[in-house]
Coordinates of C-alpha atoms and ligand atoms in Angstrom, one line a residue:
Chain A
M1 CA 128.3 8.6 34.4
T2 CA 126.3 11.2 32.6
N3 CA 127.5 14.3 30.9
F4 CA 126.0 16.3 33.6
S5 CA 128.1 14.8 36.4
R6 CA 131.1 14.9 34.1
R7 CA 130.8 18.6 33.8
N8 CA 130.7 18.9 37.5
F9 CA 133.7 16.8 37.8
L10 CA 135.6 18.9 35.4
K11 CA 134.6 22.0 37.3
A12 CA 135.7 20.4 40.6
V13 CA 139.2 19.7 39.4
G14 CA 139.4 23.1 37.8
I15 CA 139.7 22.0 34.2
G16 CA 137.5 23.5 31.6
G17 CA 138.7 21.9 28.4
A18 CA 139.3 24.6 25.8
A19 CA 139.3 27.2 28.6
T20 CA 142.4 25.6 30.0
V21 CA 144.1 25.7 26.7
A22 CA 143.2 29.3 26.3
G23 CA 144.7 29.9 29.8
F24 CA 148.1 28.8 28.5
G25 CA 147.9 31.7 26.0
C26 CA 146.8 29.6 23.1
A27 CA 143.5 29.9 21.4
P28 CA 141.4 26.7 21.1
N29 CA 142.5 26.4 17.6
G30 CA 141.8 23.2 15.7
R31 CA 144.3 24.2 13.0
A32 CA 147.2 23.5 15.2
T33 CA 145.9 20.9 17.5
A34 CA 143.4 18.1 17.7
S35 CA 142.0 17.8 21.2
R36 CA 141.3 14.4 22.6
N37 CA 137.7 14.8 21.6
G38 CA 138.4 15.9 18.1
H39 CA 137.9 19.0 16.0
V40 CA 134.5 19.8 14.5
V41 CA 134.3 22.5 11.9
V42 CA 130.8 24.1 11.3
V43 CA 130.1 25.9 8.0
G44 CA 127.5 28.6 8.4
G45 CA 126.4 30.5 11.5
G46 CA 122.7 30.6 10.8
S47 CA 119.9 28.7 12.6
G48 CA 121.4 25.3 12.1
G49 CA 125.1 26.0 12.2
A50 CA 125.2 28.3 15.3
T51 CA 123.1 25.8 17.2
A52 CA 125.4 22.9 16.2
A53 CA 128.5 24.8 17.4
K54 CA 126.9 25.7 20.7
Y55 CA 125.5 22.3 21.5
L56 CA 128.7 20.5 20.5
K57 CA 130.3 22.5 23.3
R58 CA 127.4 22.0 25.6
F59 CA 127.3 18.3 25.2
S60 CA 131.1 17.9 25.1
P61 CA 132.9 20.9 26.6
D62 CA 136.4 19.8 25.7
M63 CA 135.7 19.3 22.0
D64 CA 137.3 21.9 19.7
V65 CA 134.7 23.6 17.6
T66 CA 135.3 26.1 14.9
L67 CA 132.4 28.0 13.3
I68 CA 133.0 29.7 9.9
E69 CA 130.6 32.4 8.9
P70 CA 131.2 35.4 6.6
T71 CA 129.0 37.9 8.3
A72 CA 129.5 39.6 11.7
T73 CA 125.8 40.2 12.1
Y74 CA 123.2 37.6 11.0
H75 CA 119.6 38.8 10.4
T76 CA 117.0 36.2 11.0
C77 CA 114.4 35.6 8.4
Y78 CA 112.0 35.0 11.2
G79 CA 110.7 38.4 12.2
S80 CA 111.7 39.9 8.8
N81 CA 108.1 39.9 7.7
W82 CA 107.4 42.0 10.8
V83 CA 109.9 44.5 9.5
L84 CA 108.0 44.6 6.2
G85 CA 104.8 45.1 8.3
G86 CA 106.4 48.1 9.9
H87 CA 106.2 47.0 13.5
A88 CA 109.8 45.7 13.9
Q89 CA 113.2 47.2 13.0
M90 CA 116.2 45.5 11.4
D91 CA 118.0 45.8 14.8
D92 CA 115.3 43.7 16.4
I93 CA 116.2 40.7 14.1
A94 CA 120.0 41.1 14.3
Q95 CA 122.1 38.4 16.0
T96 CA 125.9 38.2 16.7
Y97 CA 128.5 35.6 17.6
D98 CA 129.8 37.2 20.8
A99 CA 128.2 34.7 23.2
L100 CA 129.2 31.7 21.1
Q101 CA 132.8 32.8 21.5
S102 CA 132.9 34.2 25.0
R103 CA 130.4 32.1 26.8
H104 CA 130.6 28.8 25.0
G105 CA 134.2 28.6 23.8
V106 CA 133.4 28.3 20.1
K107 CA 136.1 29.6 17.9
V108 CA 134.4 31.9 15.4
V109 CA 136.2 32.6 12.1
Q110 CA 134.7 35.4 10.0
D111 CA 135.3 34.0 6.6
S112 CA 133.6 32.2 3.8
V113 CA 134.3 28.6 2.8
T114 CA 135.2 28.3 -0.9
A115 CA 136.1 24.6 -1.2
I116 CA 135.8 21.4 0.8
D117 CA 138.0 18.3 0.3
P118 CA 136.0 15.4 1.8
A119 CA 138.8 12.9 1.3
R120 CA 141.5 15.0 3.0
R121 CA 139.0 16.4 5.4
T122 CA 139.9 20.0 4.9
V123 CA 138.1 23.2 4.1
R124 CA 139.5 26.2 2.3
T125 CA 138.4 29.7 2.9
A126 CA 138.2 32.9 0.9
G127 CA 140.8 34.3 3.3
G128 CA 143.2 31.7 2.1
E129 CA 143.2 29.4 5.1
T130 CA 143.1 25.6 5.0
I131 CA 141.5 24.1 8.1
S132 CA 141.3 20.4 8.8
Y133 CA 138.5 18.7 10.6
D134 CA 137.6 15.3 12.1
R135 CA 133.9 15.9 11.4
L136 CA 132.3 18.7 9.4
V137 CA 128.8 20.2 9.9
M138 CA 127.3 22.1 7.0
S139 CA 124.3 24.4 7.4
P140 CA 124.7 26.8 4.5
G141 CA 121.0 27.5 4.0
I142 CA 119.6 28.0 0.5
D143 CA 120.6 29.2 -2.9
F144 CA 118.3 30.4 -5.7
R145 CA 117.5 28.9 -9.1
Y146 CA 117.2 32.0 -11.1
D147 CA 117.4 29.9 -14.3
A148 CA 113.9 28.4 -13.5
V149 CA 112.0 31.3 -15.1
P150 CA 113.2 33.3 -18.1
G151 CA 113.3 37.1 -18.0
I152 CA 114.9 37.5 -14.6
T153 CA 118.4 37.0 -13.2
E154 CA 120.0 37.4 -9.8
A155 CA 121.3 40.8 -11.1
D156 CA 117.7 42.0 -11.0
S157 CA 117.3 41.4 -7.2
G158 CA 118.2 45.0 -6.4
R159 CA 115.0 46.1 -8.2
I160 CA 112.9 42.9 -7.8
P161 CA 113.9 41.6 -4.3
H162 CA 113.4 38.1 -3.1
A163 CA 113.8 39.1 0.5
W164 CA 114.1 35.3 1.2
K165 CA 117.5 35.8 2.9
A166 CA 117.1 38.6 5.5
G167 CA 119.3 41.7 5.5
E168 CA 119.8 44.1 2.7
Q169 CA 117.1 42.4 0.7
T170 CA 114.5 43.0 3.5
V171 CA 115.5 46.7 3.6
I172 CA 115.1 47.0 -0.2
L173 CA 111.6 45.5 -0.1
R174 CA 110.5 47.6 2.8
R175 CA 111.6 50.8 1.1
Q176 CA 109.8 49.8 -2.1
L177 CA 106.6 49.2 -0.1
E178 CA 107.0 52.6 1.6
A179 CA 107.5 54.3 -1.7
M180 CA 104.5 52.6 -3.4
P181 CA 101.5 55.0 -3.9
D182 CA 98.1 54.2 -2.3
G183 CA 96.2 52.1 -4.8
G184 CA 99.3 50.2 -6.0
V185 CA 99.7 46.5 -6.5
F186 CA 102.1 44.3 -4.6
V187 CA 102.7 41.0 -6.4
M188 CA 104.5 38.2 -4.7
V189 CA 105.6 35.1 -6.7
A190 CA 105.7 32.1 -4.3
P191 CA 107.7 29.0 -5.1
G192 CA 106.5 25.4 -5.4
N193 CA 107.5 22.8 -2.7
P194 CA 109.9 22.2 -1.1
F195 CA 111.2 25.6 -0.1
R196 CA 112.4 27.6 2.9
C197 CA 109.6 28.3 5.4
P198 CA 106.3 26.9 4.0
P199 CA 104.0 29.5 5.8
G200 CA 106.5 32.4 5.0
P201 CA 104.8 33.8 1.8
Y202 CA 101.4 34.0 3.5
E203 CA 102.7 35.6 6.7
R204 CA 104.4 38.1 4.4
A205 CA 101.2 38.9 2.6
S206 CA 99.5 39.3 6.0
M207 CA 102.1 41.7 7.3
V208 CA 102.2 43.8 4.1
A209 CA 98.4 43.9 4.3
H210 CA 98.7 45.1 7.9
Y211 CA 100.9 47.9 6.7
F212 CA 98.7 48.8 3.7
K213 CA 95.6 48.9 5.8
Q214 CA 97.1 51.7 7.8
A215 CA 99.2 53.6 5.3
K216 CA 97.7 52.9 1.8
P217 CA 94.3 51.2 2.2
R218 CA 93.3 51.2 -1.5
S219 CA 96.2 49.0 -2.4
K220 CA 96.1 45.3 -3.5
I221 CA 98.2 42.2 -2.8
I222 CA 98.4 39.3 -5.3
I223 CA 100.1 36.0 -4.5
L224 CA 101.0 34.1 -7.6
D225 CA 101.6 30.6 -6.3
N226 CA 103.3 27.6 -7.9
K227 CA 101.1 25.2 -6.0
E228 CA 97.5 24.3 -5.3
N229 CA 97.4 24.7 -1.6
F230 CA 99.6 26.0 1.2
S231 CA 100.5 25.8 4.9
K232 CA 97.8 26.7 7.4
Q233 CA 95.7 27.8 4.4
G234 CA 92.3 27.7 6.1
L235 CA 93.5 29.8 9.0
F236 CA 95.3 32.3 6.8
M237 CA 92.3 32.8 4.5
A238 CA 89.9 33.2 7.4
G239 CA 92.2 35.7 9.0
W240 CA 92.7 37.7 5.7
E241 CA 88.9 38.0 5.3
Q242 CA 88.4 39.0 8.9
H243 CA 91.1 41.7 8.9
Y244 CA 91.7 42.7 5.3
G245 CA 88.5 42.0 3.4
D246 CA 89.4 41.3 -0.2
M247 CA 92.8 43.1 -0.2
I248 CA 94.7 39.8 -0.6
E249 CA 94.1 37.7 -3.7
W250 CA 95.7 34.2 -3.8
V251 CA 96.1 32.7 -7.3
P252 CA 96.9 28.9 -7.3
S253 CA 98.9 27.4 -10.1
S254 CA 95.9 26.0 -11.9
R255 CA 94.3 29.4 -12.2
G256 CA 97.2 31.4 -13.6
G257 CA 99.5 31.4 -10.5
Q258 CA 102.3 29.4 -12.2
V259 CA 104.6 32.1 -13.5
E260 CA 106.3 31.2 -16.7
E261 CA 108.1 34.4 -17.5
I262 CA 109.0 37.7 -15.9
D263 CA 109.2 41.0 -17.8
A264 CA 111.7 42.5 -15.4
A265 CA 111.8 45.9 -17.0
N266 CA 108.1 46.3 -16.7
L267 CA 107.7 44.5 -13.3
T268 CA 105.3 42.1 -14.9
A269 CA 104.8 38.3 -14.2
I270 CA 103.4 36.3 -17.1
S271 CA 101.5 32.9 -16.9
D272 CA 99.5 30.5 -19.1
G273 CA 101.5 31.1 -22.2
G274 CA 101.0 34.8 -22.1
F275 CA 97.3 34.7 -21.4
N276 CA 97.7 36.3 -18.0
E277 CA 99.9 39.3 -17.2
F278 CA 100.2 40.6 -13.7
K279 CA 101.7 44.1 -13.6
A280 CA 103.2 45.1 -10.2
D281 CA 104.1 48.3 -8.6
V282 CA 106.3 46.3 -6.2
L283 CA 107.3 42.8 -7.4
N284 CA 108.6 40.3 -4.9
Y285 CA 109.9 37.2 -6.8
V286 CA 110.9 34.3 -4.5
P287 CA 112.7 31.9 -6.8
P288 CA 112.7 28.1 -6.5
Q289 CA 115.6 27.0 -4.3
T290 CA 118.4 24.5 -3.8
A291 CA 120.8 23.6 -1.0
G292 CA 123.4 26.3 -0.2
K293 CA 125.9 26.8 -3.0
I294 CA 128.9 25.3 -1.0
A295 CA 126.9 22.2 -0.4
M296 CA 126.0 21.9 -4.1
D297 CA 129.6 22.6 -5.1
T298 CA 130.8 19.8 -2.8
G299 CA 128.5 17.4 -4.5
L300 CA 126.5 16.8 -1.3
A301 CA 123.2 17.0 -3.3
G302 CA 124.2 14.4 -5.8
D303 CA 122.0 14.9 -8.9
G304 CA 119.3 16.6 -6.9
F305 CA 118.7 20.0 -5.4
W306 CA 118.9 19.0 -1.7
C307 CA 121.4 16.9 0.3
P308 CA 120.4 13.4 1.3
V309 CA 121.4 12.3 4.8
N310 CA 121.1 9.4 7.2
Q311 CA 118.2 11.0 9.1
M312 CA 119.2 9.2 12.3
T313 CA 122.4 11.3 12.5
F314 CA 122.2 13.8 9.6
E315 CA 125.5 12.5 8.2
S316 CA 125.6 12.8 4.4
T317 CA 124.9 9.6 2.5
I318 CA 127.3 10.9 -0.2
H319 CA 130.4 12.1 1.8
P320 CA 131.0 10.3 5.2
G321 CA 132.2 12.6 7.9
I322 CA 130.1 15.5 6.7
Y323 CA 126.8 16.3 8.5
V324 CA 124.3 18.4 6.6
I325 CA 121.5 20.1 8.6
G326 CA 118.9 22.8 8.1
D327 CA 117.4 23.9 4.8
S328 CA 120.1 22.2 2.7
S329 CA 119.2 18.7 4.0
V330 CA 116.5 16.2 3.1
A331 CA 114.9 15.7 6.4
G332 CA 111.8 13.5 5.9
A333 CA 108.6 15.3 7.0
M334 CA 110.4 18.2 8.7
P335 CA 109.8 21.5 7.0
K336 CA 112.6 23.8 6.1
S337 CA 112.4 26.1 9.1
G338 CA 114.6 27.7 11.7
H339 CA 113.1 25.5 14.4
S340 CA 113.8 22.4 12.3
A341 CA 117.4 23.5 11.7
N342 CA 117.8 24.1 15.4
N343 CA 116.5 20.7 16.4
Q344 CA 118.5 18.9 13.6
A345 CA 121.7 20.6 14.8
K346 CA 121.2 19.0 18.3
V347 CA 120.7 15.5 16.7
A348 CA 123.9 15.9 14.6
A349 CA 125.9 17.2 17.6
A350 CA 124.9 14.3 19.7
A351 CA 125.6 11.8 16.9
I352 CA 129.0 13.3 16.3
I353 CA 130.0 13.2 19.9
R354 CA 128.8 9.6 20.3
E355 CA 130.4 8.5 17.1
L356 CA 133.8 10.0 18.1
A357 CA 133.4 8.1 21.4
G358 CA 132.7 4.9 19.5
L359 CA 129.1 4.7 20.5
D360 CA 125.9 4.1 18.4
P361 CA 123.6 7.1 17.9
V362 CA 120.6 7.5 20.2
E363 CA 117.1 7.5 18.6
P364 CA 116.6 11.1 17.4
S365 CA 113.5 13.1 18.5
T366 CA 112.7 16.5 17.1
A367 CA 109.9 19.0 17.0
N368 CA 108.9 22.0 14.9
T369 CA 106.6 24.9 15.6
C370 CA 106.0 27.8 13.1
Y371 CA 104.0 30.7 14.4
S372 CA 102.7 33.2 11.8
L373 CA 101.3 36.7 12.5
I374 CA 98.2 37.7 10.6
T375 CA 98.0 40.9 12.5
P376 CA 100.4 41.9 15.4
D377 CA 97.6 40.6 17.7
H378 CA 96.4 37.6 15.8
A379 CA 98.7 34.6 15.4
I380 CA 98.3 31.0 14.2
S381 CA 100.6 28.1 14.6
V382 CA 101.5 24.7 13.2
A383 CA 103.4 22.1 15.3
A384 CA 104.7 18.6 15.0
V385 CA 106.9 16.1 16.8
Y386 CA 109.1 13.8 14.7
A387 CA 110.6 10.4 15.3
Y388 CA 112.9 8.2 13.2
K389 CA 110.8 5.6 11.5
D390 CA 111.6 3.4 8.5
G391 CA 114.7 5.5 7.6
T392 CA 113.1 8.9 7.8
M393 CA 112.1 11.6 10.3
A394 CA 108.3 11.1 10.3
G395 CA 105.6 13.0 12.1
V396 CA 104.4 11.2 15.2
E397 CA 100.8 10.1 14.5
G398 CA 98.2 11.7 16.6
A399 CA 100.4 14.7 17.5
G400 CA 100.9 18.1 16.0
G401 CA 98.5 20.1 13.7
V402 CA 97.4 23.6 13.4
S403 CA 95.6 26.1 15.7
P404 CA 91.9 25.3 16.1
A405 CA 89.7 26.9 13.4
D406 CA 87.1 28.1 15.8
A407 CA 89.4 29.6 18.5
P408 CA 88.3 32.9 20.0
A409 CA 90.2 36.2 19.6
S410 CA 91.8 35.7 23.0
V411 CA 93.5 32.5 21.8
R412 CA 94.8 34.2 18.7
Q413 CA 96.1 37.0 20.8
M414 CA 97.8 34.5 23.2
E415 CA 99.5 32.9 20.3
A416 CA 100.7 36.4 19.1
V417 CA 102.3 36.8 22.6
Y418 CA 103.9 33.4 22.2
T419 CA 105.1 34.3 18.7
K420 CA 107.3 37.0 20.3
G421 CA 108.3 34.6 23.1
W422 CA 109.3 32.0 20.5
Y423 CA 111.5 34.5 18.8
D424 CA 113.3 35.5 22.0
G425 CA 113.6 31.9 23.2
I426 CA 114.9 30.3 20.0
T427 CA 117.4 33.1 19.2
A428 CA 118.7 32.8 22.8
D429 CA 119.0 29.0 22.2
I430 CA 120.9 29.5 19.0
W431 CA 123.1 32.6 19.6
G432 CA 122.7 33.4 23.3
Chain B
M1 CA 147.1 33.9 17.5
K2 CA 150.0 31.5 17.0
C3 CA 150.0 28.2 18.7
S4 CA 152.8 25.8 18.5
R5 CA 152.0 22.2 17.7
T6 CA 154.3 20.8 20.5
L7 CA 152.8 23.1 23.2
A8 CA 149.3 22.1 22.2
A9 CA 150.2 18.4 22.2
G10 CA 151.8 18.8 25.6
I11 CA 148.7 20.4 26.9
A12 CA 146.4 17.8 25.4
V13 CA 148.5 15.1 27.1
S14 CA 148.4 16.8 30.5
M15 CA 144.7 17.4 30.2
M16 CA 144.2 13.7 29.4
A17 CA 146.2 12.7 32.5
L18 CA 144.2 15.1 34.7
T19 CA 140.8 14.5 33.4
Y20 CA 140.7 11.0 32.2
V21 CA 137.2 9.7 32.1
P22 CA 136.0 6.5 30.5
Q23 CA 134.8 6.8 26.9
A24 CA 131.3 6.3 27.9
A25 CA 131.3 9.6 29.6
A26 CA 131.4 11.3 26.2
D27 CA 128.0 10.0 25.4
T28 CA 125.0 12.3 25.0
T29 CA 122.1 10.4 26.4
R30 CA 118.6 10.0 24.8
G31 CA 117.1 12.0 27.7
E32 CA 119.6 14.9 27.1
L33 CA 118.9 14.9 23.3
L34 CA 115.1 14.6 23.7
T35 CA 115.0 17.4 26.2
S36 CA 117.3 19.7 24.2
S37 CA 114.5 19.9 21.7
C38 CA 112.4 21.7 24.3
F39 CA 115.0 24.4 24.8
A40 CA 114.1 25.9 21.4
C41 CA 111.1 27.6 23.0
H42 CA 111.8 27.0 26.8
S43 CA 115.1 28.6 26.6
I44 CA 117.7 27.3 29.1
D45 CA 118.6 30.8 30.3
G46 CA 115.0 31.9 30.8
T47 CA 114.8 34.3 27.8
G48 CA 111.3 34.6 26.2
N49 CA 107.9 34.1 27.8
M50 CA 107.5 30.3 27.8
P51 CA 107.8 28.8 31.3
N52 CA 111.5 28.2 32.3
L53 CA 111.9 24.5 33.0
V54 CA 115.5 24.4 34.2
G55 CA 115.4 22.6 37.6
Y56 CA 111.7 22.1 37.3
P57 CA 110.3 19.5 39.8
R58 CA 110.3 16.1 38.1
D59 CA 106.9 14.8 39.1
L60 CA 105.2 18.1 38.3
L61 CA 106.7 18.1 34.8
I62 CA 105.5 14.5 34.3
S63 CA 102.0 15.2 35.5
Q64 CA 101.7 18.4 33.4
M65 CA 102.9 16.7 30.3
K66 CA 100.4 13.9 30.8
A67 CA 97.7 16.5 31.4
F68 CA 98.5 18.3 28.2
K69 CA 98.6 14.9 26.4
D70 CA 95.2 13.8 27.6
G71 CA 93.7 17.2 27.3
S72 CA 92.8 17.7 31.0
R73 CA 95.1 20.8 30.9
V74 CA 94.4 23.1 28.0
G75 CA 97.3 25.1 26.3
T76 CA 97.7 26.8 23.0
I77 CA 100.3 24.5 21.5
M78 CA 101.4 22.1 24.2
N79 CA 98.5 19.7 23.7
R80 CA 99.6 19.2 20.1
L81 CA 103.2 18.7 21.2
A82 CA 102.7 16.5 24.3
R83 CA 100.8 14.0 22.2
G84 CA 104.0 13.3 20.3
Y85 CA 105.8 11.7 23.3
T86 CA 105.4 8.3 25.0
E87 CA 105.1 8.1 28.8
E88 CA 108.7 6.8 28.9
E89 CA 109.9 9.8 27.0
I90 CA 108.0 12.1 29.3
V91 CA 109.8 10.5 32.3
L92 CA 113.2 11.0 30.6
M93 CA 112.3 14.7 30.2
G94 CA 111.2 15.0 33.8
D95 CA 114.5 13.4 35.0
Y96 CA 116.6 15.6 32.8
F97 CA 114.9 19.0 33.5
A98 CA 115.0 18.3 37.3
K99 CA 118.7 17.6 37.1
I100 CA 120.1 20.6 35.2
Q101 CA 120.8 23.9 36.7
Ligands
FAD1 C1 110.2 35.3 5.4 C2 110.7 34.1 6.2 C3 110.1 33.9 7.4 C4 110.6 32.8 8.2 N1 110.0 32.6 9.4 C5 110.3 31.5 10.1 C6 109.7 31.2 11.4 O1 108.8 32.0 11.8 N2 110.1 30.1 12.1 C7 111.0 29.3 11.6 O2 111.3 28.3 12.3 N3 111.7 29.5 10.4 C8 111.3 30.6 9.7 N4 111.9 30.9 8.5 C9 112.9 29.8 8.0 C10 114.3 30.0 8.5 O3 114.8 31.3 8.4 C11 115.3 29.0 7.8 O4 114.6 27.8 7.6 C12 116.5 28.8 8.7 O5 117.2 30.0 8.9 C13 117.4 27.7 8.0 O6 118.6 27.6 8.8 P1 120.0 27.2 8.0 O7 121.0 27.1 9.1 O8 119.7 26.0 7.2 O9 120.3 28.4 7.1 P2 120.5 29.9 7.4 O10 119.9 30.3 8.7 O11 120.2 30.7 6.2 O12 122.1 30.0 7.7 C14 123.0 29.8 6.6 C15 124.3 30.5 7.0 O13 125.4 29.9 6.2 C16 126.2 30.9 5.9 N5 127.0 30.5 4.7 C17 126.5 30.2 3.4 N6 127.5 29.8 2.6 C18 128.6 29.8 3.4 C19 130.0 29.5 3.1 N7 130.3 29.1 1.8 N8 130.9 29.6 4.0 C20 130.5 30.0 5.3 N9 129.2 30.3 5.6 C21 128.3 30.2 4.7 C22 125.3 32.1 5.6 O14 126.0 33.4 5.7 C23 124.3 32.0 6.7 O15 124.6 32.7 7.9 C24 111.6 32.0 7.7 C25 112.2 32.2 6.5 C26 111.7 33.3 5.7 C27 112.4 33.5 4.4

């Protein structure tokens, strides 16, 4: 009997799991009850967590699922570079939790998790609640290592935004770009690997260039990079030359791109022992990153910065019963992307349901695609399919890769159309 | 909302009696997991501009995935993705897409 026919069976006898419980005037609340299928708590309602909550209910409608997320409105990082480019608004990248609650029966708690007790299987929230779980899914995203470079702290992020979590930070950076005079210099400091969204800094440079080209064409963009090469490099650089001439300058680590100090008061990045100084009109410092703070505090990263998991299931190798997905996890060859987080969430959801039913996990299969806009009508993509091999999620050989280097403008335009479609599709899959 | 432990337990028991299904029904099959990956772009409710594959004819899905895989049908990204799946996996996808509504 498949899940599909089971759902029809439940419908036929008029029982809808949690919906029935709600019908008795009692919320599907895991705090007071444990349903036959168990109670799963999900920490974080971003790309990974919201998908996990939704697919736990989709795969197993009578499971109790509680999602804990502090914000009522989540702004996606995807599309946030389009806001910087001036052709999307903050409202266009805003997502809410209404459908997860009303359509999918997820209990959404607007609160923040402050502590997790893996032995007792409880989480504590800032609102003072203690919630117990049978299984926990953690998708808290990233945190920043402001201690990596002297001269700047998190307190400077109001003046020197990272804009690597979307929301207020995106708005600050956009305002600074708008206020910058023509002929100004935008300096972005890009982190070394691994970090959230490998093509992100280069799409950002493209979108800022798109804005400058129209509004302040004498301006300059400098990317100070803590690495020697980057995602879709050939395609980005060809696109930059085609559309923006020499407006964008990319500086690899070996040629002064490795920032060693920041003079925050003077918006200046310093490298090569003080030999190079890059003075900015707008400085966008994207610090190196770690797993989300609550994952670090729970010890899920061990001595490292990211959380090791059994990549067959995404269960922590440090704390059994806790599944870590998304940017916080170590996921083999999968990049830290929204698409990866979405796919990992489905693997974890299936593994949890099977485990609670006493079954072995099925072989996971995941994919990733990252579209990047170089102009609103010129997009490039990278894609891959991943399978579990020798203990890690590895790219399937012969598959995947980047858009062809010699594609005509019509293909770039088609990919730009699909970039938008991807956004609409994946946000519907996560929050719709 | 307050929810008493005994009431909840009572409901859980009566649900169990009404809807008892063998444990194996709580599985999520490989075909279901494999195909769920596609929903990231080919959204299940038809949002976006990628073709909607819910209820898609099984044999057509299989033939098109094979055509993307061997290059006889040219797409922007689907050739790169289709090459990541075995024939057996493509059949599982075809079965699953055809079945869901
Ligand atoms: C500029 C930029 C562009 C990008 N473009 C793309 C793209 O085109 N395609 C793509 O696939 N990816 C893209 N990404 C990457 C993508 O945004 C992330 O990889 C993805 O969101 C990671 O998902 P996550 O669930 O791990 O974390 P997030 O989506 O960040 O979600 C984490 C959630 O956890 C919550 N949280 C944190 N701590 C707690 C706590 N203690 N208690 C409760 N909740 C908590 C947060 O509020 C947040 O909602 C981009 C990123 C950037 C920065």
